[in-house]
mmCIF file of C-alpha atoms and ligand atoms in Angstrom:
data_model
loop_
_atom_site.group_PDB
_atom_site.id
_atom_site.type_symbol
_atom_site.label_atom_id
_atom_site.label_comp_id
_atom_site.label_asym_id
_atom_site.label_seq_id
_atom_site.Cartn_x
_atom_site.Cartn_y
_atom_site.Cartn_z
ATOM 1 C CA MET D 1103 32.357 74.512 -82.290
ATOM 2 C CA SER D 1104 34.852 71.903 -81.132
ATOM 3 C CA GLU D 1105 37.872 71.583 -83.368
ATOM 4 C CA SER D 1106 39.229 68.445 -81.756
ATOM 5 C CA ALA D 1107 39.770 65.590 -84.158
ATOM 6 C CA VAL D 1108 38.606 62.021 -83.620
ATOM 7 C CA SER D 1109 41.501 59.565 -83.840
ATOM 8 C CA LEU D 1110 40.752 55.980 -84.884
ATOM 9 C CA ASN D 1111 43.211 53.117 -84.976
ATOM 10 C CA LYS D 1112 43.281 50.147 -87.342
ATOM 11 C CA HIS D 1113 41.344 47.881 -85.025
ATOM 12 C CA GLU D 1114 38.507 50.410 -84.701
ATOM 13 C CA VAL D 1115 38.387 51.166 -88.423
ATOM 14 C CA GLU D 1116 38.307 47.444 -89.213
ATOM 15 C CA ARG D 1117 35.426 46.929 -86.797
ATOM 16 C CA LEU D 1118 33.393 49.896 -88.021
ATOM 17 C CA LEU D 1119 33.847 49.381 -91.766
ATOM 18 C CA THR D 1120 31.603 46.561 -92.964
ATOM 19 C CA TYR D 1121 31.287 45.370 -96.546
ATOM 20 C CA ASP D 1122 27.493 45.468 -96.394
ATOM 21 C CA ASP D 1123 27.539 49.221 -95.752
ATOM 22 C CA LEU D 1124 30.581 49.985 -97.861
ATOM 23 C CA ILE D 1125 29.658 48.349 -101.173
ATOM 24 C CA PRO D 1126 26.522 50.452 -101.914
ATOM 25 C CA ARG D 1127 28.436 53.655 -101.104
ATOM 26 C CA LEU D 1128 31.278 52.705 -103.435
ATOM 27 C CA GLU D 1129 28.828 51.842 -106.226
ATOM 28 C CA SER D 1130 27.063 55.146 -105.789
ATOM 29 C CA VAL D 1131 30.188 57.326 -105.747
ATOM 30 C CA MET D 1132 31.878 55.516 -108.647
ATOM 31 C CA GLY D 1133 28.721 55.749 -110.761
ATOM 32 C CA LYS D 1134 28.498 59.496 -110.091
ATOM 33 C CA PHE D 1135 32.216 60.088 -110.647
ATOM 34 C CA SER D 1136 32.061 58.428 -114.061
ATOM 35 C CA LYS D 1137 29.423 60.913 -115.255
ATOM 36 C CA ARG D 1138 32.178 63.588 -115.092
ATOM 37 C CA GLY D 1139 31.487 67.273 -115.715
ATOM 38 C CA SER D 1140 29.693 67.582 -112.390
ATOM 39 C CA SER D 1141 30.922 69.719 -109.527
ATOM 40 C CA GLU D 1142 29.582 67.045 -107.203
ATOM 41 C CA ILE D 1143 32.856 65.109 -107.116
ATOM 42 C CA ILE D 1144 36.363 66.479 -107.322
ATOM 43 C CA GLN D 1145 39.248 64.059 -107.397
ATOM 44 C CA PRO D 1146 42.579 64.732 -109.091
ATOM 45 C CA VAL D 1147 44.860 61.876 -110.124
ATOM 46 C CA ARG D 1148 47.015 61.010 -107.118
ATOM 47 C CA SER D 1149 50.376 62.732 -106.652
ATOM 48 C CA VAL D 1150 53.181 60.236 -106.326
ATOM 49 C CA VAL D 1151 56.637 60.762 -104.867
ATOM 50 C CA LEU D 1152 59.068 57.934 -105.591
ATOM 51 C CA ILE D 1153 61.230 56.781 -102.693
ATOM 52 C CA GLN D 1154 63.855 55.195 -104.883
ATOM 53 C CA GLN D 1155 66.434 54.388 -102.175
ATOM 54 C CA HIS D 1156 63.860 52.170 -100.486
ATOM 55 C CA SER D 1157 61.879 50.820 -103.471
ATOM 56 C CA GLY D 1158 58.747 52.626 -102.464
ATOM 57 C CA PHE D 1159 56.419 55.495 -103.178
ATOM 58 C CA LEU D 1160 54.214 57.955 -101.322
ATOM 59 C CA GLY D 1161 50.827 58.688 -102.850
ATOM 60 C CA VAL D 1162 48.615 61.606 -101.812
ATOM 61 C CA MET D 1163 44.960 61.115 -102.697
ATOM 62 C CA PRO D 1164 42.614 64.053 -102.041
ATOM 63 C CA ALA D 1165 38.894 64.145 -102.806
ATOM 64 C CA TYR D 1166 36.076 66.660 -102.289
ATOM 65 C CA LEU D 1167 32.422 65.654 -102.403
ATOM 66 C CA PRO D 1168 30.535 68.883 -101.576
ATOM 67 C CA ALA D 1169 27.049 67.361 -101.677
ATOM 68 C CA GLU D 1170 28.050 64.821 -99.065
ATOM 69 C CA GLY D 1171 30.086 67.220 -96.952
ATOM 70 C CA ILE D 1172 33.287 65.210 -97.450
ATOM 71 C CA LEU D 1173 36.737 66.739 -97.770
ATOM 72 C CA CYS D 1174 39.372 64.061 -97.404
ATOM 73 C CA THR D 1175 42.852 62.982 -98.215
ATOM 74 C CA LYS D 1176 44.647 59.703 -97.859
ATOM 75 C CA MET D 1177 48.411 59.460 -97.669
ATOM 76 C CA VAL D 1178 49.648 56.018 -98.592
ATOM 77 C CA THR D 1179 53.090 54.448 -98.874
ATOM 78 C CA PHE D 1180 53.885 51.241 -100.672
ATOM 79 C CA TYR D 1181 57.247 49.406 -100.561
ATOM 80 C CA GLN D 1182 58.331 46.355 -102.527
ATOM 81 C CA ARG D 1183 59.281 44.149 -99.576
ATOM 82 C CA GLU D 1184 60.975 40.795 -99.240
ATOM 83 C CA GLU D 1185 58.520 37.892 -98.966
ATOM 84 C CA GLY D 1186 57.664 37.259 -95.330
ATOM 85 C CA SER D 1187 58.782 40.713 -94.123
ATOM 86 C CA SER D 1188 57.221 41.540 -90.770
ATOM 87 C CA VAL D 1189 56.638 45.143 -91.890
ATOM 88 C CA PRO D 1190 53.516 45.777 -94.015
ATOM 89 C CA SER D 1191 54.169 46.977 -97.580
ATOM 90 C CA THR D 1192 51.141 49.271 -97.643
ATOM 91 C CA ARG D 1193 50.752 51.902 -94.902
ATOM 92 C CA ALA D 1194 48.162 54.668 -94.943
ATOM 93 C CA THR D 1195 46.518 57.430 -92.953
ATOM 94 C CA VAL D 1196 43.260 59.153 -93.845
ATOM 95 C CA LEU D 1197 42.328 62.697 -92.825
ATOM 96 C CA LEU D 1198 38.798 64.083 -92.931
ATOM 97 C CA PHE D 1199 38.419 67.875 -92.877
ATOM 98 C CA HIS D 1200 35.526 70.203 -92.084
ATOM 99 C CA PRO D 1201 34.706 71.387 -95.622
ATOM 100 C CA GLU D 1202 33.642 74.893 -94.522
ATOM 101 C CA HIS D 1203 36.235 75.687 -91.867
ATOM 102 C CA GLY D 1204 39.121 73.499 -92.963
ATOM 103 C CA HIS D 1205 40.113 71.935 -89.672
ATOM 104 C CA VAL D 1206 40.742 68.201 -89.395
ATOM 105 C CA THR D 1207 37.732 66.326 -87.969
ATOM 106 C CA ALA D 1208 39.154 62.803 -88.022
ATOM 107 C CA ILE D 1209 42.508 61.087 -88.354
ATOM 108 C CA MET D 1210 42.170 57.413 -89.017
ATOM 109 C CA ASP D 1211 44.159 54.386 -89.972
ATOM 110 C CA GLY D 1212 44.139 53.921 -93.726
ATOM 111 C CA GLU D 1213 45.430 50.357 -93.935
ATOM 112 C CA ALA D 1214 42.092 48.789 -93.130
ATOM 113 C CA ILE D 1215 40.307 51.269 -95.410
ATOM 114 C CA THR D 1216 42.730 50.513 -98.256
ATOM 115 C CA ALA D 1217 42.398 46.763 -97.816
ATOM 116 C CA LYS D 1218 38.610 46.739 -97.562
ATOM 117 C CA ARG D 1219 37.658 49.359 -100.136
ATOM 118 C CA THR D 1220 39.994 47.864 -102.768
ATOM 119 C CA ALA D 1221 38.576 44.383 -102.227
ATOM 120 C CA ALA D 1222 35.025 45.739 -102.193
ATOM 121 C CA VAL D 1223 35.568 47.494 -105.541
ATOM 122 C CA SER D 1224 37.021 44.283 -107.033
ATOM 123 C CA ALA D 1225 33.959 42.435 -105.739
ATOM 124 C CA ILE D 1226 31.721 44.969 -107.484
ATOM 125 C CA SER D 1227 33.641 44.274 -110.709
ATOM 126 C CA ALA D 1228 33.164 40.524 -110.193
ATOM 127 C CA LYS D 1229 29.446 41.002 -109.572
ATOM 128 C CA LEU D 1230 29.174 42.677 -112.967
ATOM 129 C CA PHE D 1231 31.726 40.787 -115.091
ATOM 130 C CA LYS D 1232 32.291 37.264 -113.764
ATOM 131 C CA PRO D 1233 30.847 34.384 -115.792
ATOM 132 C CA ALA D 1234 27.292 33.428 -114.830
ATOM 133 C CA LEU D 1235 28.589 30.034 -113.676
ATOM 134 C CA SER D 1236 31.683 30.823 -111.607
ATOM 135 C CA GLU D 1237 32.946 27.859 -109.650
ATOM 136 C CA VAL D 1238 36.673 28.469 -109.200
ATOM 137 C CA LEU D 1239 38.278 31.501 -107.561
ATOM 138 C CA CYS D 1240 42.037 31.962 -107.804
ATOM 139 C CA ILE D 1241 44.023 34.473 -105.753
ATOM 140 C CA LEU D 1242 47.604 35.331 -106.722
ATOM 141 C CA GLY D 1243 49.481 36.779 -103.753
ATOM 142 C CA SER D 1244 49.133 36.149 -100.018
ATOM 143 C CA GLY D 1245 49.410 39.629 -98.508
ATOM 144 C CA GLN D 1246 46.938 42.183 -97.131
ATOM 145 C CA GLN D 1247 45.001 42.595 -100.357
ATOM 146 C CA ALA D 1248 44.888 38.856 -100.970
ATOM 147 C CA ARG D 1249 43.299 38.449 -97.535
ATOM 148 C CA SER D 1250 40.680 41.184 -97.910
ATOM 149 C CA HIS D 1251 39.816 39.870 -101.389
ATOM 150 C CA TYR D 1252 39.428 36.335 -100.008
ATOM 151 C CA ASP D 1253 37.135 37.649 -97.278
ATOM 152 C CA VAL D 1254 34.768 39.626 -99.479
ATOM 153 C CA PHE D 1255 34.737 37.277 -102.482
ATOM 154 C CA THR D 1256 33.857 34.262 -100.352
ATOM 155 C CA LYS D 1257 31.301 36.333 -98.424
ATOM 156 C CA LEU D 1258 29.477 37.529 -101.553
ATOM 157 C CA PHE D 1259 29.858 34.590 -103.948
ATOM 158 C CA LYS D 1260 29.707 30.827 -103.672
ATOM 159 C CA PHE D 1261 32.740 29.069 -105.213
ATOM 160 C CA LYS D 1262 33.256 25.320 -105.327
ATOM 161 C CA GLU D 1263 37.004 25.780 -105.117
ATOM 162 C CA VAL D 1264 39.358 28.522 -103.969
ATOM 163 C CA ARG D 1265 43.038 28.413 -104.952
ATOM 164 C CA VAL D 1266 45.931 30.527 -103.808
ATOM 165 C CA TRP D 1267 49.434 30.956 -105.141
ATOM 166 C CA SER D 1268 52.291 32.909 -103.607
ATOM 167 C CA ARG D 1269 55.956 33.286 -104.614
ATOM 168 C CA ARG D 1270 57.017 31.223 -101.644
ATOM 169 C CA LYS D 1271 54.756 28.271 -101.072
ATOM 170 C CA GLU D 1272 55.083 28.478 -97.300
ATOM 171 C CA MET D 1273 53.579 31.990 -97.430
ATOM 172 C CA ALA D 1274 50.515 30.604 -99.208
ATOM 173 C CA GLN D 1275 50.375 27.814 -96.624
ATOM 174 C CA ARG D 1276 50.558 30.350 -93.808
ATOM 175 C CA PHE D 1277 47.798 32.381 -95.529
ATOM 176 C CA VAL D 1278 45.372 29.438 -95.592
ATOM 177 C CA THR D 1279 45.892 28.421 -91.961
ATOM 178 C CA ASP D 1280 43.949 31.504 -90.817
ATOM 179 C CA LEU D 1281 40.953 30.898 -93.097
ATOM 180 C CA GLN D 1282 37.610 29.261 -92.357
ATOM 181 C CA GLY D 1283 36.978 27.441 -95.627
ATOM 182 C CA PRO D 1284 39.084 24.999 -97.706
ATOM 183 C CA VAL D 1285 41.676 26.565 -100.006
ATOM 184 C CA THR D 1286 44.047 24.752 -102.364
ATOM 185 C CA VAL D 1287 47.648 25.942 -102.244
ATOM 186 C CA CYS D 1288 49.147 25.842 -105.748
ATOM 187 C CA SER D 1289 52.794 25.499 -106.687
ATOM 188 C CA SER D 1290 52.705 27.645 -109.818
ATOM 189 C CA VAL D 1291 50.643 30.477 -111.250
ATOM 190 C CA LYS D 1292 49.737 28.241 -114.185
ATOM 191 C CA GLU D 1293 48.423 25.494 -111.925
ATOM 192 C CA ALA D 1294 46.432 28.058 -109.941
ATOM 193 C CA VAL D 1295 44.767 29.825 -112.874
ATOM 194 C CA ILE D 1296 44.017 27.017 -115.352
ATOM 195 C CA GLY D 1297 40.235 26.651 -115.429
ATOM 196 C CA ALA D 1298 39.628 29.474 -112.916
ATOM 197 C CA ASP D 1299 36.529 31.612 -113.511
ATOM 198 C CA VAL D 1300 37.631 34.535 -111.349
ATOM 199 C CA ILE D 1301 41.267 35.523 -110.807
ATOM 200 C CA VAL D 1302 42.514 38.175 -108.387
ATOM 201 C CA THR D 1303 46.064 39.445 -108.907
ATOM 202 C CA ALA D 1304 47.208 41.158 -105.701
ATOM 203 C CA THR D 1305 50.996 41.055 -105.829
ATOM 204 C CA GLY D 1306 53.939 43.415 -105.676
ATOM 205 C CA ALA D 1307 55.178 42.104 -109.039
ATOM 206 C CA SER D 1308 56.735 44.483 -111.538
ATOM 207 C CA GLN D 1309 56.881 41.933 -114.400
ATOM 208 C CA PRO D 1310 53.949 39.915 -115.759
ATOM 209 C CA ILE D 1311 53.040 36.850 -113.717
ATOM 210 C CA LEU D 1312 49.680 36.071 -115.358
ATOM 211 C CA PHE D 1313 49.722 35.022 -119.011
ATOM 212 C CA GLY D 1314 46.734 35.122 -121.340
ATOM 213 C CA GLU D 1315 47.418 31.653 -122.718
ATOM 214 C CA TRP D 1316 46.556 30.153 -119.307
ATOM 215 C CA VAL D 1317 43.325 32.084 -118.773
ATOM 216 C CA LYS D 1318 39.996 30.361 -119.420
ATOM 217 C CA PRO D 1319 37.985 32.244 -122.078
ATOM 218 C CA GLY D 1320 35.270 34.274 -120.390
ATOM 219 C CA ALA D 1321 37.099 34.480 -117.045
ATOM 220 C CA HIS D 1322 37.138 37.699 -115.032
ATOM 221 C CA ILE D 1323 40.402 39.112 -113.686
ATOM 222 C CA ALA D 1324 40.454 41.719 -110.919
ATOM 223 C CA ALA D 1325 43.976 43.137 -111.241
ATOM 224 C CA VAL D 1326 44.912 45.066 -108.140
ATOM 225 C CA GLY D 1327 48.730 45.299 -108.107
ATOM 226 C CA ALA D 1328 51.165 46.930 -110.597
ATOM 227 C CA CYS D 1329 50.259 50.509 -109.743
ATOM 228 C CA ARG D 1330 53.250 52.143 -111.429
ATOM 229 C CA PRO D 1331 53.601 52.987 -115.142
ATOM 230 C CA ASP D 1332 56.502 50.551 -115.522
ATOM 231 C CA TRP D 1333 55.084 47.677 -113.428
ATOM 232 C CA ARG D 1334 53.117 44.742 -114.794
ATOM 233 C CA GLU D 1335 51.141 41.789 -113.504
ATOM 234 C CA LEU D 1336 49.393 40.794 -116.752
ATOM 235 C CA ASP D 1337 51.002 40.030 -120.118
ATOM 236 C CA ASP D 1338 50.274 41.696 -123.464
ATOM 237 C CA VAL D 1339 48.198 38.781 -124.764
ATOM 238 C CA LEU D 1340 45.768 38.984 -121.857
ATOM 239 C CA MET D 1341 45.617 42.789 -121.929
ATOM 240 C CA ARG D 1342 44.932 42.913 -125.647
ATOM 241 C CA GLU D 1343 42.455 40.030 -125.822
ATOM 242 C CA ALA D 1344 40.342 40.939 -122.802
ATOM 243 C CA VAL D 1345 37.746 43.671 -122.497
ATOM 244 C CA VAL D 1346 39.517 46.109 -120.177
ATOM 245 C CA TYR D 1347 37.649 48.077 -117.525
ATOM 246 C CA VAL D 1348 39.353 50.538 -115.160
ATOM 247 C CA ASP D 1349 38.383 52.440 -112.027
ATOM 248 C CA CYS D 1350 39.429 55.829 -113.471
ATOM 249 C CA ARG D 1351 40.584 56.476 -117.052
ATOM 250 C CA GLU D 1352 42.959 59.313 -116.084
ATOM 251 C CA GLY D 1353 44.545 57.229 -113.333
ATOM 252 C CA ALA D 1354 44.943 54.218 -115.620
ATOM 253 C CA THR D 1355 46.551 56.259 -118.378
ATOM 254 C CA ALA D 1356 49.007 57.823 -115.918
ATOM 255 C CA GLU D 1357 49.814 54.864 -113.667
ATOM 256 C CA SER D 1358 49.027 51.440 -115.093
ATOM 257 C CA GLY D 1359 51.996 49.656 -116.693
ATOM 258 C CA ASP D 1360 49.603 46.895 -117.771
ATOM 259 C CA ILE D 1361 47.669 49.394 -119.861
ATOM 260 C CA ILE D 1362 50.428 51.790 -120.949
ATOM 261 C CA LEU D 1363 53.009 49.155 -121.932
ATOM 262 C CA SER D 1364 50.599 46.719 -123.598
ATOM 263 C CA GLY D 1365 48.849 49.456 -125.587
ATOM 264 C CA ALA D 1366 45.531 47.884 -124.564
ATOM 265 C CA GLU D 1367 42.404 49.899 -125.152
ATOM 266 C CA VAL D 1368 40.264 50.791 -122.149
ATOM 267 C CA PHE D 1369 36.644 49.854 -122.831
ATOM 268 C CA SER D 1370 35.099 51.761 -119.928
ATOM 269 C CA GLU D 1371 35.269 52.712 -116.289
ATOM 270 C CA LEU D 1372 33.575 50.475 -113.743
ATOM 271 C CA GLY D 1373 31.467 53.516 -112.798
ATOM 272 C CA GLU D 1374 30.263 53.814 -116.409
ATOM 273 C CA VAL D 1375 28.856 50.295 -116.172
ATOM 274 C CA ILE D 1376 27.331 51.036 -112.772
ATOM 275 C CA ASN D 1377 25.638 54.188 -114.124
ATOM 276 C CA GLY D 1378 24.406 52.420 -117.252
ATOM 277 C CA SER D 1379 26.535 54.252 -119.857
ATOM 278 C CA PHE D 1380 28.468 51.125 -120.905
ATOM 279 C CA PRO D 1381 27.588 47.413 -120.947
ATOM 280 C CA ALA D 1382 29.089 44.656 -118.814
ATOM 281 C CA GLN D 1383 30.529 42.209 -121.344
ATOM 282 C CA ARG D 1384 30.164 39.251 -119.022
ATOM 283 C CA GLU D 1385 30.416 36.642 -121.785
ATOM 284 C CA LYS D 1386 33.932 37.837 -122.778
ATOM 285 C CA THR D 1387 37.224 37.601 -120.897
ATOM 286 C CA THR D 1388 37.303 40.755 -118.766
ATOM 287 C CA VAL D 1389 40.045 42.568 -116.866
ATOM 288 C CA PHE D 1390 39.209 45.137 -114.223
ATOM 289 C CA LYS D 1391 42.394 47.144 -113.721
ATOM 290 C CA SER D 1392 42.205 48.748 -110.288
ATOM 291 C CA LEU D 1393 44.577 51.514 -109.189
ATOM 292 C CA GLY D 1394 42.634 52.952 -106.273
ATOM 293 C CA MET D 1395 40.801 56.271 -106.007
ATOM 294 C CA GLY D 1396 40.628 59.017 -103.391
ATOM 295 C CA ILE D 1397 36.810 59.006 -103.578
ATOM 296 C CA GLN D 1398 36.802 55.367 -102.456
ATOM 297 C CA ASP D 1399 38.800 56.306 -99.366
ATOM 298 C CA ALA D 1400 36.646 59.381 -98.795
ATOM 299 C CA VAL D 1401 33.317 57.534 -98.665
ATOM 300 C CA SER D 1402 34.885 54.781 -96.556
ATOM 301 C CA ALA D 1403 36.243 57.271 -94.022
ATOM 302 C CA LYS D 1404 32.908 59.112 -93.846
ATOM 303 C CA LEU D 1405 31.150 55.819 -93.188
ATOM 304 C CA VAL D 1406 33.605 54.954 -90.409
ATOM 305 C CA LEU D 1407 33.131 58.376 -88.785
ATOM 306 C CA GLU D 1408 29.332 58.165 -89.019
ATOM 307 C CA LYS D 1409 29.386 54.779 -87.322
ATOM 308 C CA TRP D 1410 31.775 56.012 -84.643
ATOM 309 C CA ASN D 1411 29.581 59.095 -84.018
ATOM 310 C CA SER D 1412 26.493 56.894 -83.709
ATOM 311 C CA GLU D 1413 28.214 54.994 -80.887
ATOM 312 C CA HIS D 1414 29.355 58.112 -78.954
HETATM 313 N N1 NAI T 2049 44.427 48.939 -106.651
HETATM 314 C C1 NAI T 2049 44.448 49.444 -105.443
HETATM 315 O O1 NAI T 2049 43.595 50.230 -105.057
HETATM 316 C C2 NAI T 2049 45.524 49.045 -104.493
HETATM 317 C C3 NAI T 2049 46.565 48.304 -104.930
HETATM 318 N N2 NAI T 2049 47.548 47.904 -104.086
HETATM 319 C C4 NAI T 2049 48.587 47.094 -104.658
HETATM 320 O O2 NAI T 2049 48.262 45.725 -104.397
HETATM 321 C C5 NAI T 2049 49.443 44.956 -104.325
HETATM 322 C C6 NAI T 2049 49.429 44.131 -103.038
HETATM 323 O O3 NAI T 2049 49.434 45.004 -101.929
HETATM 324 P P1 NAI T 2049 49.441 44.409 -100.434
HETATM 325 O O4 NAI T 2049 48.580 43.222 -100.358
HETATM 326 O O5 NAI T 2049 49.215 45.552 -99.531
HETATM 327 O O6 NAI T 2049 50.967 43.957 -100.317
HETATM 328 P P2 NAI T 2049 51.573 42.736 -99.472
HETATM 329 O O7 NAI T 2049 53.015 42.999 -99.363
HETATM 330 O O8 NAI T 2049 50.790 42.522 -98.255
HETATM 331 O O9 NAI T 2049 51.371 41.499 -100.433
HETATM 332 C C7 NAI T 2049 52.067 41.437 -101.640
HETATM 333 C C8 NAI T 2049 52.037 40.029 -102.179
HETATM 334 O O10 NAI T 2049 52.698 40.062 -103.454
HETATM 335 C C9 NAI T 2049 53.722 39.082 -103.476
HETATM 336 N N3 NAI T 2049 54.803 39.570 -104.340
HETATM 337 C C10 NAI T 2049 55.647 40.583 -104.110
HETATM 338 N N4 NAI T 2049 56.490 40.714 -105.139
HETATM 339 C C11 NAI T 2049 56.158 39.768 -106.036
HETATM 340 C C12 NAI T 2049 56.684 39.394 -107.295
HETATM 341 N N5 NAI T 2049 57.707 40.044 -107.839
HETATM 342 N N6 NAI T 2049 56.095 38.367 -107.938
HETATM 343 C C13 NAI T 2049 55.058 37.715 -107.390
HETATM 344 N N7 NAI T 2049 54.527 38.017 -106.195
HETATM 345 C C14 NAI T 2049 55.073 39.027 -105.531
HETATM 346 C C15 NAI T 2049 54.149 38.902 -102.040
HETATM 347 O O11 NAI T 2049 54.689 37.639 -101.896
HETATM 348 C C16 NAI T 2049 52.802 39.045 -101.322
HETATM 349 O O12 NAI T 2049 52.115 37.816 -101.331
HETATM 350 C C17 NAI T 2049 50.603 45.949 -104.424
HETATM 351 O O13 NAI T 2049 51.052 45.997 -105.756
HETATM 352 C C18 NAI T 2049 49.963 47.277 -104.064
HETATM 353 O O14 NAI T 2049 50.599 48.376 -104.641
HETATM 354 C C19 NAI T 2049 47.505 48.191 -102.746
HETATM 355 C C20 NAI T 2049 46.497 48.948 -102.268
HETATM 356 C C21 NAI T 2049 45.417 49.450 -103.084
HETATM 357 O O1 2PC T 2050 44.816 53.283 -103.895
HETATM 358 C C1 2PC T 2050 45.714 53.011 -103.088
HETATM 359 O O2 2PC T 2050 45.647 53.248 -101.895
HETATM 360 C C2 2PC T 2050 46.932 52.396 -103.614
HETATM 361 N N1 2PC T 2050 47.073 52.037 -104.837
HETATM 362 C C3 2PC T 2050 48.346 51.477 -105.084
HETATM 363 C C4 2PC T 2050 49.045 51.468 -103.807
HETATM 364 C C5 2PC T 2050 48.104 52.099 -102.831
#
């Protein structure tokens, strides 16, 4: 048996990982995970090491899915960077292991996986929770996650208007120059979110930027940033008035400042809606608080490796 590992760079991972293949796998694994109590999926809450001198953290995200033959870990760093920095804030590498023998079978870029699987999971939340008539999409932030969210949301849904806001307006302007469709650049968060049906928050903010008083009743918010217990993107009003869904209850309780500091109650996991245990309260204002899960990386990496193997 060969023990040499396949090595895949960002360009290859980006090419091989398509939303059409990825979304059903994420739905399946999140639905199974949320049944708990099964030995089919093992995923501890991620271990985080703070890198205080450099305003960053390192997260280690292992997952074991015996039935699917997946043993995986992602290592991800995130730094709060100056706007316009040429260095990405999120960096990641994913390792796949041979579950029986323990050697590494693939080493792949994790930036593309992180960008695409996070956006795909937010899109799943929007499929379930966005208002039936959703005409306006608003994206807060203009970084990697903002871009992957733009790509998948405009691929899956038809919006009449897309708006983007970023701390520095020129960054939002730069963001839209690369895009196919028309996007309105907004000067303030308030201007961007008033009347929006779907709002994505994908920023490095550590204080609330989105306030409940601006949010249209019934809107859906996919909240992707603020992944530390003392960081916020959403204010208390929004957190307490909305129906709050999370990707993983244990992760949310340990890591989400929006949940911990607002005292908001978690209604259910996204996977519990997917597997039919809890309803999608589409008619209410809904927040999906995403923190990211090792199982999402694991199924993404397996998919990438399968595709690569099919070509070689
Ligand atoms: N939920 C999940 O699974 C994941 C969440 N993330 C989180 O998503 C967020 C965005 O990540 P990336 O797009 O990779 O970063 P990025 O650096 O590419 O983009 C960050 C965006 O946030 C803006 N920003 C930074 N500080 C801000 C502040 N104080 N107020 C308002 N805007 C601010 C920047 O201008 C930029 O537009 C981060 O918080 C990151 O930790 C990242 C990966 C996965
Ligand atoms: O799930 C993930 O990869 C991350 N969540 C927050 C920063 C990176």
